[in-house]
Amino acid sequence: MNTNEIKALVSLLDDDDKEVQLHVEQRIISLGGPVIPFLEAEWETNFNPIVQKKIEELIHTLQFDALKQRLREWKDSETQDLLEGMWLVATYQYPDLSLERLKKDLEQIYYDAWLEFKADVHAYDQVKILNSVMFSKLKFAANTKNFHSPANCMINIVLDSKRGNPISLCVIYMLIAHKLKLPIYGVNLPNLFILTFKTADTQFYINVFNKGIVFSRSDIDSYIKQLNLPPSDIFYEPCSNVDIIKRVLRNLSLAFEKTGDNDKMEEVRLLLDVVTENKEEE
């Protein structure tokens, strides 16, 4: 479809006949993501506020459909790369966000950590070094003032502001740790996401939300007991990258619910459904 044909369709978006409007909208949506640049160009040159709003809604629908598809492909991929998953979540709010930009930001943090890192010291000391870089030098910290802000789930915003919730801070910490070849993984505790340093003969836990404080399995035992929950392996052992993205999406949905943005809350729940669904069911 060429530009003139798209212009013709756009000109019908405020047609008096609602059926014509609906047909035009469905036709534009059927063209998929490639039509977005044409719609953006039309938005810039069209001064009818009704048409502009409809174009904005169409662009959002096309971007959202594309995001669902990319999330589905990510979930079904062999690698399920964590940074890519976090990037996809962030593109819900920031569709033009570049994955390369996130990689560049993380590379700088890794470089700061690498300058001070020592591979030949005890695991606890390695974590202390990483803690020093993340929380003392770079000033990453818990966003306690705006704990339920949707921004806490957007890795680009957390990298810029250096403030986040437990899981976003843990993800950044873990991505840097992996670049340093440290065996650090996410753990799905109730109400708190943490990390574990785990090898064949060593395991301890890291609370990144509390500046990387190190604690033991017995501390988790006490925590679970306080919540009156029965012990479960998921409270002690590494979780998958898919589990992490699911939790990020749950947090994001809750954040939108608390801010009263029910439309976005429902959309994020649809994204969560995509990551949760089984391939065999599709």
PDB file of C-alpha atoms in Angstrom:
ATOM      1  CA  MET A   1       0.000   0.000   0.000  1.00  0.00           C
ATOM      2  CA  ASN A   2       1.380   3.394  -0.956  1.00  0.00           C
ATOM      3  CA  THR A   3       1.185   6.751   0.805  1.00  0.00           C
ATOM      4  CA  ASN A   4      -1.779   7.982  -1.239  1.00  0.00           C
ATOM      5  CA  GLU A   5      -3.830   4.907  -0.350  1.00  0.00           C
ATOM      6  CA  ILE A   6      -3.070   5.388   3.340  1.00  0.00           C
ATOM      7  CA  LYS A   7      -4.005   9.062   3.068  1.00  0.00           C
ATOM      8  CA  ALA A   8      -7.302   8.000   1.563  1.00  0.00           C
ATOM      9  CA  LEU A   9      -7.968   5.641   4.436  1.00  0.00           C
ATOM     10  CA  VAL A  10      -7.011   8.241   7.058  1.00  0.00           C
ATOM     11  CA  SER A  11      -9.372  10.756   5.449  1.00  0.00           C
ATOM     12  CA  LEU A  12     -12.241   8.388   6.251  1.00  0.00           C
ATOM     13  CA  LEU A  13     -11.445   8.077   9.961  1.00  0.00           C
ATOM     14  CA  ASP A  14     -13.953  10.822  10.800  1.00  0.00           C
ATOM     15  CA  ASP A  15     -16.580   9.664   8.297  1.00  0.00           C
ATOM     16  CA  ASP A  16     -20.161  10.203   9.456  1.00  0.00           C
ATOM     17  CA  ASP A  17     -20.893   6.520   8.882  1.00  0.00           C
ATOM     18  CA  LYS A  18     -19.620   4.571  11.913  1.00  0.00           C
ATOM     19  CA  GLU A  19     -19.471   1.361   9.902  1.00  0.00           C
ATOM     20  CA  VAL A  20     -17.146   3.041   7.412  1.00  0.00           C
ATOM     21  CA  GLN A  21     -14.971   4.245  10.293  1.00  0.00           C
ATOM     22  CA  LEU A  22     -14.814   0.742  11.763  1.00  0.00           C
ATOM     23  CA  HIS A  23     -13.991  -0.827   8.407  1.00  0.00           C
ATOM     24  CA  VAL A  24     -11.196   1.707   7.808  1.00  0.00           C
ATOM     25  CA  GLU A  25      -9.721   1.123  11.261  1.00  0.00           C
ATOM     26  CA  GLN A  26      -9.754  -2.654  10.749  1.00  0.00           C
ATOM     27  CA  ARG A  27      -8.159  -2.245   7.334  1.00  0.00           C
ATOM     28  CA  ILE A  28      -5.352  -0.085   8.750  1.00  0.00           C
ATOM     29  CA  ILE A  29      -4.738  -2.509  11.625  1.00  0.00           C
ATOM     30  CA  SER A  30      -4.587  -5.403   9.149  1.00  0.00           C
ATOM     31  CA  LEU A  31      -1.607  -3.716   7.486  1.00  0.00           C
ATOM     32  CA  GLY A  32       0.452  -4.319  10.633  1.00  0.00           C
ATOM     33  CA  GLY A  33       3.534  -2.585  12.028  1.00  0.00           C
ATOM     34  CA  PRO A  34       4.993  -1.365   8.703  1.00  0.00           C
ATOM     35  CA  VAL A  35       2.151   1.158   8.389  1.00  0.00           C
ATOM     36  CA  ILE A  36       3.116   2.970  11.635  1.00  0.00           C
ATOM     37  CA  PRO A  37       5.618   5.420  10.034  1.00  0.00           C
ATOM     38  CA  PHE A  38       2.963   6.409   7.484  1.00  0.00           C
ATOM     39  CA  LEU A  39       0.436   6.998  10.279  1.00  0.00           C
ATOM     40  CA  GLU A  40       2.960   9.070  12.219  1.00  0.00           C
ATOM     41  CA  ALA A  41       3.565  11.217   9.152  1.00  0.00           C
ATOM     42  CA  GLU A  42      -0.177  11.657   8.697  1.00  0.00           C
ATOM     43  CA  TRP A  43      -0.579  12.656  12.346  1.00  0.00           C
ATOM     44  CA  GLU A  44       2.011  15.414  11.909  1.00  0.00           C
ATOM     45  CA  THR A  45       0.261  16.925   8.889  1.00  0.00           C
ATOM     46  CA  ASN A  46      -3.367  16.404   9.911  1.00  0.00           C
ATOM     47  CA  PHE A  47      -4.861  19.164  12.043  1.00  0.00           C
ATOM     48  CA  ASN A  48      -8.204  17.513  12.747  1.00  0.00           C
ATOM     49  CA  PRO A  49      -8.096  16.616  16.492  1.00  0.00           C
ATOM     50  CA  ILE A  50     -10.596  13.776  16.027  1.00  0.00           C
ATOM     51  CA  VAL A  51      -8.503  12.195  13.290  1.00  0.00           C
ATOM     52  CA  GLN A  52      -5.300  12.774  15.239  1.00  0.00           C
ATOM     53  CA  LYS A  53      -6.747  10.951  18.258  1.00  0.00           C
ATOM     54  CA  LYS A  54      -7.871   8.039  16.105  1.00  0.00           C
ATOM     55  CA  ILE A  55      -4.405   7.842  14.538  1.00  0.00           C
ATOM     56  CA  GLU A  56      -2.837   7.779  18.023  1.00  0.00           C
ATOM     57  CA  GLU A  57      -5.169   4.941  19.037  1.00  0.00           C
ATOM     58  CA  LEU A  58      -4.376   3.005  15.857  1.00  0.00           C
ATOM     59  CA  ILE A  59      -0.636   3.415  16.372  1.00  0.00           C
ATOM     60  CA  HIS A  60      -0.974   2.201  19.959  1.00  0.00           C
ATOM     61  CA  THR A  61      -3.007  -0.832  18.856  1.00  0.00           C
ATOM     62  CA  LEU A  62      -0.429  -1.716  16.193  1.00  0.00           C
ATOM     63  CA  GLN A  63       2.474  -1.275  18.628  1.00  0.00           C
ATOM     64  CA  PHE A  64       0.704  -3.318  21.300  1.00  0.00           C
ATOM     65  CA  ASP A  65      -0.060  -6.158  18.873  1.00  0.00           C
ATOM     66  CA  ALA A  66       3.586  -6.144  17.755  1.00  0.00           C
ATOM     67  CA  LEU A  67       4.755  -6.205  21.379  1.00  0.00           C
ATOM     68  CA  LYS A  68       2.578  -9.222  22.154  1.00  0.00           C
ATOM     69  CA  GLN A  69       4.071 -11.045  19.198  1.00  0.00           C
ATOM     70  CA  ARG A  70       7.645 -10.163  20.189  1.00  0.00           C
ATOM     71  CA  LEU A  71       6.989 -11.287  23.768  1.00  0.00           C
ATOM     72  CA  ARG A  72       5.589 -14.573  22.493  1.00  0.00           C
ATOM     73  CA  GLU A  73       8.664 -15.099  20.310  1.00  0.00           C
ATOM     74  CA  TRP A  74      10.921 -14.226  23.255  1.00  0.00           C
ATOM     75  CA  LYS A  75       9.163 -16.717  25.532  1.00  0.00           C
ATOM     76  CA  ASP A  76       9.433 -19.461  22.901  1.00  0.00           C
ATOM     77  CA  SER A  77      13.098 -18.732  22.121  1.00  0.00           C
ATOM     78  CA  GLU A  78      15.911 -20.944  23.367  1.00  0.00           C
ATOM     79  CA  THR A  79      17.837 -18.210  25.170  1.00  0.00           C
ATOM     80  CA  GLN A  80      15.035 -16.132  26.746  1.00  0.00           C
ATOM     81  CA  ASP A  81      17.626 -13.399  27.200  1.00  0.00           C
ATOM     82  CA  LEU A  82      16.811 -11.429  30.365  1.00  0.00           C
ATOM     83  CA  LEU A  83      17.874  -8.011  29.101  1.00  0.00           C
ATOM     84  CA  GLU A  84      15.810  -8.489  25.949  1.00  0.00           C
ATOM     85  CA  GLY A  85      12.811  -9.458  28.087  1.00  0.00           C
ATOM     86  CA  MET A  86      13.190  -6.333  30.230  1.00  0.00           C
ATOM     87  CA  TRP A  87      13.591  -4.237  27.084  1.00  0.00           C
ATOM     88  CA  LEU A  88      10.342  -5.635  25.681  1.00  0.00           C
ATOM     89  CA  VAL A  89       8.493  -4.744  28.883  1.00  0.00           C
ATOM     90  CA  ALA A  90       9.892  -1.205  28.721  1.00  0.00           C
ATOM     91  CA  THR A  91       8.785  -0.781  25.103  1.00  0.00           C
ATOM     92  CA  TYR A  92       5.189  -0.918  26.310  1.00  0.00           C
ATOM     93  CA  GLN A  93       5.702   2.625  27.627  1.00  0.00           C
ATOM     94  CA  TYR A  94       8.648   3.577  25.408  1.00  0.00           C
ATOM     95  CA  PRO A  95       8.091   1.946  21.985  1.00  0.00           C
ATOM     96  CA  ASP A  96      11.103   3.692  20.434  1.00  0.00           C
ATOM     97  CA  LEU A  97      13.520   2.489  23.125  1.00  0.00           C
ATOM     98  CA  SER A  98      16.647   0.890  21.660  1.00  0.00           C
ATOM     99  CA  LEU A  99      17.996  -2.394  23.008  1.00  0.00           C
ATOM    100  CA  GLU A 100      21.456  -1.207  22.002  1.00  0.00           C
ATOM    101  CA  ARG A 101      21.068   1.822  24.244  1.00  0.00           C
ATOM    102  CA  LEU A 102      20.379  -0.452  27.242  1.00  0.00           C
ATOM    103  CA  LYS A 103      23.384  -2.609  26.367  1.00  0.00           C
ATOM    104  CA  LYS A 104      25.574   0.495  26.232  1.00  0.00           C
ATOM    105  CA  ASP A 105      24.351   1.697  29.646  1.00  0.00           C
ATOM    106  CA  LEU A 106      24.997  -1.712  31.203  1.00  0.00           C
ATOM    107  CA  GLU A 107      28.408  -1.925  29.565  1.00  0.00           C
ATOM    108  CA  GLN A 108      29.430   1.265  31.370  1.00  0.00           C
ATOM    109  CA  ILE A 109      28.309  -0.146  34.738  1.00  0.00           C
ATOM    110  CA  TYR A 110      30.167  -3.378  33.981  1.00  0.00           C
ATOM    111  CA  TYR A 111      33.305  -1.407  33.163  1.00  0.00           C
ATOM    112  CA  ASP A 112      33.116   0.431  36.498  1.00  0.00           C
ATOM    113  CA  ALA A 113      32.730  -2.904  38.301  1.00  0.00           C
ATOM    114  CA  TRP A 114      35.437  -4.639  36.261  1.00  0.00           C
ATOM    115  CA  LEU A 115      37.996  -1.980  37.235  1.00  0.00           C
ATOM    116  CA  GLU A 116      37.605  -2.903  40.906  1.00  0.00           C
ATOM    117  CA  PHE A 117      36.703  -6.582  40.624  1.00  0.00           C
ATOM    118  CA  LYS A 118      38.994  -9.376  41.854  1.00  0.00           C
ATOM    119  CA  ALA A 119      38.360 -12.894  40.588  1.00  0.00           C
ATOM    120  CA  ASP A 120      40.693 -14.544  43.116  1.00  0.00           C
ATOM    121  CA  VAL A 121      38.914 -13.511  46.339  1.00  0.00           C
ATOM    122  CA  HIS A 122      36.143 -15.235  48.299  1.00  0.00           C
ATOM    123  CA  ALA A 123      32.596 -15.097  46.941  1.00  0.00           C
ATOM    124  CA  TYR A 124      31.489 -12.834  49.810  1.00  0.00           C
ATOM    125  CA  ASP A 125      34.257 -10.382  48.983  1.00  0.00           C
ATOM    126  CA  GLN A 126      33.337 -10.423  45.302  1.00  0.00           C
ATOM    127  CA  VAL A 127      29.779  -9.456  46.244  1.00  0.00           C
ATOM    128  CA  LYS A 128      31.119  -6.731  48.562  1.00  0.00           C
ATOM    129  CA  ILE A 129      33.078  -5.261  45.646  1.00  0.00           C
ATOM    130  CA  LEU A 130      30.019  -5.285  43.402  1.00  0.00           C
ATOM    131  CA  ASN A 131      27.942  -3.763  46.221  1.00  0.00           C
ATOM    132  CA  SER A 132      30.503  -0.997  46.633  1.00  0.00           C
ATOM    133  CA  VAL A 133      30.356  -0.117  42.940  1.00  0.00           C
ATOM    134  CA  MET A 134      26.568  -0.330  42.618  1.00  0.00           C
ATOM    135  CA  PHE A 135      25.519   1.398  45.833  1.00  0.00           C
ATOM    136  CA  SER A 136      28.444   3.579  46.927  1.00  0.00           C
ATOM    137  CA  LYS A 137      30.039   4.653  43.668  1.00  0.00           C
ATOM    138  CA  LEU A 138      27.063   4.623  41.262  1.00  0.00           C
ATOM    139  CA  LYS A 139      24.432   5.383  43.938  1.00  0.00           C
ATOM    140  CA  PHE A 140      21.790   2.848  42.921  1.00  0.00           C
ATOM    141  CA  ALA A 141      19.129   2.709  45.636  1.00  0.00           C
ATOM    142  CA  ALA A 142      15.609   1.618  46.547  1.00  0.00           C
ATOM    143  CA  ASN A 143      12.827   3.876  45.308  1.00  0.00           C
ATOM    144  CA  THR A 144      11.003   3.944  48.631  1.00  0.00           C
ATOM    145  CA  LYS A 145       9.312   7.304  47.967  1.00  0.00           C
ATOM    146  CA  ASN A 146       7.524   6.064  44.850  1.00  0.00           C
ATOM    147  CA  PHE A 147       7.569   2.325  45.417  1.00  0.00           C
ATOM    148  CA  HIS A 148       4.492   1.607  43.265  1.00  0.00           C
ATOM    149  CA  SER A 149       5.422   3.872  40.358  1.00  0.00           C
ATOM    150  CA  PRO A 150       5.241   2.122  36.955  1.00  0.00           C
ATOM    151  CA  ALA A 151       8.671   3.650  36.229  1.00  0.00           C
ATOM    152  CA  ASN A 152      10.212   1.152  38.660  1.00  0.00           C
ATOM    153  CA  CYS A 153       9.446  -1.620  36.158  1.00  0.00           C
ATOM    154  CA  MET A 154      11.073   0.198  33.225  1.00  0.00           C
ATOM    155  CA  ILE A 155      14.747  -0.756  33.075  1.00  0.00           C
ATOM    156  CA  ASN A 156      15.653   2.350  31.035  1.00  0.00           C
ATOM    157  CA  ILE A 157      14.183   4.639  33.706  1.00  0.00           C
ATOM    158  CA  VAL A 158      15.863   2.702  36.521  1.00  0.00           C
ATOM    159  CA  LEU A 159      19.210   2.957  34.730  1.00  0.00           C
ATOM    160  CA  ASP A 160      18.718   6.716  34.315  1.00  0.00           C
ATOM    161  CA  SER A 161      17.368   7.515  37.781  1.00  0.00           C
ATOM    162  CA  LYS A 162      19.295   4.796  39.669  1.00  0.00           C
ATOM    163  CA  ARG A 163      16.105   4.171  41.659  1.00  0.00           C
ATOM    164  CA  GLY A 164      13.987   1.062  41.382  1.00  0.00           C
ATOM    165  CA  ASN A 165      11.975  -1.652  43.063  1.00  0.00           C
ATOM    166  CA  PRO A 166      13.476  -4.953  44.304  1.00  0.00           C
ATOM    167  CA  ILE A 167      13.186  -6.840  41.020  1.00  0.00           C
ATOM    168  CA  SER A 168      14.437  -4.090  38.688  1.00  0.00           C
ATOM    169  CA  LEU A 169      17.474  -3.458  40.893  1.00  0.00           C
ATOM    170  CA  CYS A 170      18.096  -7.195  41.127  1.00  0.00           C
ATOM    171  CA  VAL A 171      17.938  -7.568  37.342  1.00  0.00           C
ATOM    172  CA  ILE A 172      20.546  -4.854  36.770  1.00  0.00           C
ATOM    173  CA  TYR A 173      22.752  -6.281  39.528  1.00  0.00           C
ATOM    174  CA  MET A 174      22.432  -9.800  38.099  1.00  0.00           C
ATOM    175  CA  LEU A 175      23.181  -8.708  34.526  1.00  0.00           C
ATOM    176  CA  ILE A 176      26.411  -7.065  35.690  1.00  0.00           C
ATOM    177  CA  ALA A 177      27.251 -10.090  37.849  1.00  0.00           C
ATOM    178  CA  HIS A 178      26.883 -12.390  34.845  1.00  0.00           C
ATOM    179  CA  LYS A 179      29.255 -10.197  32.828  1.00  0.00           C
ATOM    180  CA  LEU A 180      31.728 -10.682  35.691  1.00  0.00           C
ATOM    181  CA  LYS A 181      31.132 -14.462  35.444  1.00  0.00           C
ATOM    182  CA  LEU A 182      29.507 -14.607  38.897  1.00  0.00           C
ATOM    183  CA  PRO A 183      26.929 -17.392  39.502  1.00  0.00           C
ATOM    184  CA  ILE A 184      24.190 -15.063  40.736  1.00  0.00           C
ATOM    185  CA  TYR A 185      20.514 -15.750  40.013  1.00  0.00           C
ATOM    186  CA  GLY A 186      17.048 -14.467  40.861  1.00  0.00           C
ATOM    187  CA  VAL A 187      14.912 -15.955  43.631  1.00  0.00           C
ATOM    188  CA  ASN A 188      11.137 -15.521  43.852  1.00  0.00           C
ATOM    189  CA  LEU A 189      10.459 -14.791  47.517  1.00  0.00           C
ATOM    190  CA  PRO A 190       6.935 -13.703  48.476  1.00  0.00           C
ATOM    191  CA  ASN A 191       6.727  -9.875  48.589  1.00  0.00           C
ATOM    192  CA  LEU A 192      10.460  -9.515  47.927  1.00  0.00           C
ATOM    193  CA  PHE A 193      12.637 -10.456  44.983  1.00  0.00           C
ATOM    194  CA  ILE A 194      16.214 -11.372  45.946  1.00  0.00           C
ATOM    195  CA  LEU A 195      19.336 -12.955  44.447  1.00  0.00           C
ATOM    196  CA  THR A 196      21.334 -16.043  45.311  1.00  0.00           C
ATOM    197  CA  PHE A 197      25.029 -16.743  44.794  1.00  0.00           C
ATOM    198  CA  LYS A 198      25.079 -20.457  44.051  1.00  0.00           C
ATOM    199  CA  THR A 199      27.812 -22.932  43.172  1.00  0.00           C
ATOM    200  CA  ALA A 200      28.197 -26.651  43.916  1.00  0.00           C
ATOM    201  CA  ASP A 201      29.595 -25.919  47.382  1.00  0.00           C
ATOM    202  CA  THR A 202      28.507 -22.354  48.193  1.00  0.00           C
ATOM    203  CA  GLN A 203      25.115 -20.693  48.448  1.00  0.00           C
ATOM    204  CA  PHE A 204      24.030 -17.477  50.095  1.00  0.00           C
ATOM    205  CA  TYR A 205      21.525 -14.750  49.363  1.00  0.00           C
ATOM    206  CA  ILE A 206      21.668 -11.045  48.466  1.00  0.00           C
ATOM    207  CA  ASN A 207      19.029  -8.406  49.214  1.00  0.00           C
ATOM    208  CA  VAL A 208      19.739  -5.834  46.507  1.00  0.00           C
ATOM    209  CA  PHE A 209      16.856  -3.638  47.682  1.00  0.00           C
ATOM    210  CA  ASN A 210      18.780  -3.232  50.946  1.00  0.00           C
ATOM    211  CA  LYS A 211      22.136  -2.283  49.374  1.00  0.00           C
ATOM    212  CA  GLY A 212      23.214  -5.864  48.727  1.00  0.00           C
ATOM    213  CA  ILE A 213      23.124  -7.158  52.294  1.00  0.00           C
ATOM    214  CA  VAL A 214      24.109 -10.844  52.436  1.00  0.00           C
ATOM    215  CA  PHE A 215      22.058 -13.378  54.379  1.00  0.00           C
ATOM    216  CA  SER A 216      21.605 -17.129  54.756  1.00  0.00           C
ATOM    217  CA  ARG A 217      19.053 -19.869  54.200  1.00  0.00           C
ATOM    218  CA  SER A 218      18.059 -19.721  57.865  1.00  0.00           C
ATOM    219  CA  ASP A 219      17.099 -16.070  57.386  1.00  0.00           C
ATOM    220  CA  ILE A 220      14.733 -17.133  54.601  1.00  0.00           C
ATOM    221  CA  ASP A 221      13.352 -19.819  56.927  1.00  0.00           C
ATOM    222  CA  SER A 222      12.521 -17.120  59.464  1.00  0.00           C
ATOM    223  CA  TYR A 223      11.041 -14.841  56.808  1.00  0.00           C
ATOM    224  CA  ILE A 224       8.757 -17.586  55.475  1.00  0.00           C
ATOM    225  CA  LYS A 225       7.730 -18.525  59.006  1.00  0.00           C
ATOM    226  CA  GLN A 226       6.746 -14.909  59.734  1.00  0.00           C
ATOM    227  CA  LEU A 227       4.494 -14.976  56.663  1.00  0.00           C
ATOM    228  CA  ASN A 228       2.906 -18.242  57.879  1.00  0.00           C
ATOM    229  CA  LEU A 229       3.790 -19.956  54.614  1.00  0.00           C
ATOM    230  CA  PRO A 230       4.948 -23.564  54.172  1.00  0.00           C
ATOM    231  CA  PRO A 231       8.535 -23.951  52.877  1.00  0.00           C
ATOM    232  CA  SER A 232       8.912 -24.323  49.105  1.00  0.00           C
ATOM    233  CA  ASP A 233      11.938 -24.800  46.844  1.00  0.00           C
ATOM    234  CA  ILE A 234      11.018 -21.680  44.883  1.00  0.00           C
ATOM    235  CA  PHE A 235      11.822 -19.569  47.969  1.00  0.00           C
ATOM    236  CA  TYR A 236      15.421 -20.822  47.988  1.00  0.00           C
ATOM    237  CA  GLU A 237      16.406 -21.771  44.454  1.00  0.00           C
ATOM    238  CA  PRO A 238      17.053 -19.814  41.230  1.00  0.00           C
ATOM    239  CA  CYS A 239      14.053 -18.948  39.089  1.00  0.00           C
ATOM    240  CA  SER A 240      13.920 -18.689  35.307  1.00  0.00           C
ATOM    241  CA  ASN A 241      14.106 -15.533  33.212  1.00  0.00           C
ATOM    242  CA  VAL A 242      10.476 -16.126  32.213  1.00  0.00           C
ATOM    243  CA  ASP A 243       9.539 -16.144  35.910  1.00  0.00           C
ATOM    244  CA  ILE A 244      11.342 -12.814  36.319  1.00  0.00           C
ATOM    245  CA  ILE A 245       9.498 -11.187  33.415  1.00  0.00           C
ATOM    246  CA  LYS A 246       6.188 -12.545  34.727  1.00  0.00           C
ATOM    247  CA  ARG A 247       6.868 -10.920  38.079  1.00  0.00           C
ATOM    248  CA  VAL A 248       7.873  -7.627  36.463  1.00  0.00           C
ATOM    249  CA  LEU A 249       4.601  -7.619  34.512  1.00  0.00           C
ATOM    250  CA  ARG A 250       2.594  -8.409  37.657  1.00  0.00           C
ATOM    251  CA  ASN A 251       4.290  -5.509  39.415  1.00  0.00           C
ATOM    252  CA  LEU A 252       3.596  -3.228  36.454  1.00  0.00           C
ATOM    253  CA  SER A 253      -0.072  -4.225  36.360  1.00  0.00           C
ATOM    254  CA  LEU A 254      -0.368  -3.529  40.097  1.00  0.00           C
ATOM    255  CA  ALA A 255       1.367  -0.170  39.648  1.00  0.00           C
ATOM    256  CA  PHE A 256      -1.158   0.908  37.023  1.00  0.00           C
ATOM    257  CA  GLU A 257      -3.997  -0.337  39.225  1.00  0.00           C
ATOM    258  CA  LYS A 258      -2.749   1.804  42.120  1.00  0.00           C
ATOM    259  CA  THR A 259      -2.479   4.866  39.888  1.00  0.00           C
ATOM    260  CA  GLY A 260      -6.009   4.285  38.618  1.00  0.00           C
ATOM    261  CA  ASP A 261      -4.982   3.608  35.015  1.00  0.00           C
ATOM    262  CA  ASN A 262      -7.253   0.633  34.451  1.00  0.00           C
ATOM    263  CA  ASP A 263      -6.788   0.513  30.670  1.00  0.00           C
ATOM    264  CA  LYS A 264      -3.044   0.047  31.019  1.00  0.00           C
ATOM    265  CA  MET A 265      -3.550  -2.397  33.877  1.00  0.00           C
ATOM    266  CA  GLU A 266      -5.688  -4.588  31.622  1.00  0.00           C
ATOM    267  CA  GLU A 267      -3.238  -4.341  28.727  1.00  0.00           C
ATOM    268  CA  VAL A 268      -0.329  -5.415  30.926  1.00  0.00           C
ATOM    269  CA  ARG A 269      -2.391  -8.364  32.109  1.00  0.00           C
ATOM    270  CA  LEU A 270      -2.762  -9.353  28.464  1.00  0.00           C
ATOM    271  CA  LEU A 271       1.025  -9.200  28.116  1.00  0.00           C
ATOM    272  CA  LEU A 272       1.300 -11.391  31.214  1.00  0.00           C
ATOM    273  CA  ASP A 273      -1.079 -13.884  29.606  1.00  0.00           C
ATOM    274  CA  VAL A 274       1.229 -14.069  26.583  1.00  0.00           C
ATOM    275  CA  VAL A 275       4.242 -14.902  28.759  1.00  0.00           C
ATOM    276  CA  THR A 276       2.227 -17.350  30.854  1.00  0.00           C
ATOM    277  CA  GLU A 277       0.516 -19.328  28.103  1.00  0.00           C
ATOM    278  CA  ASN A 278       1.824 -22.785  27.187  1.00  0.00           C
ATOM    279  CA  LYS A 279       3.023 -23.345  23.655  1.00  0.00           C
ATOM    280  CA  GLU A 280       0.982 -26.563  23.466  1.00  0.00           C
ATOM    281  CA  GLU A 281      -2.194 -24.579  24.121  1.00  0.00           C
ATOM    282  CA  GLU A 282      -1.695 -22.152  21.239  1.00  0.00           C
TER     283      GLU A 282
END
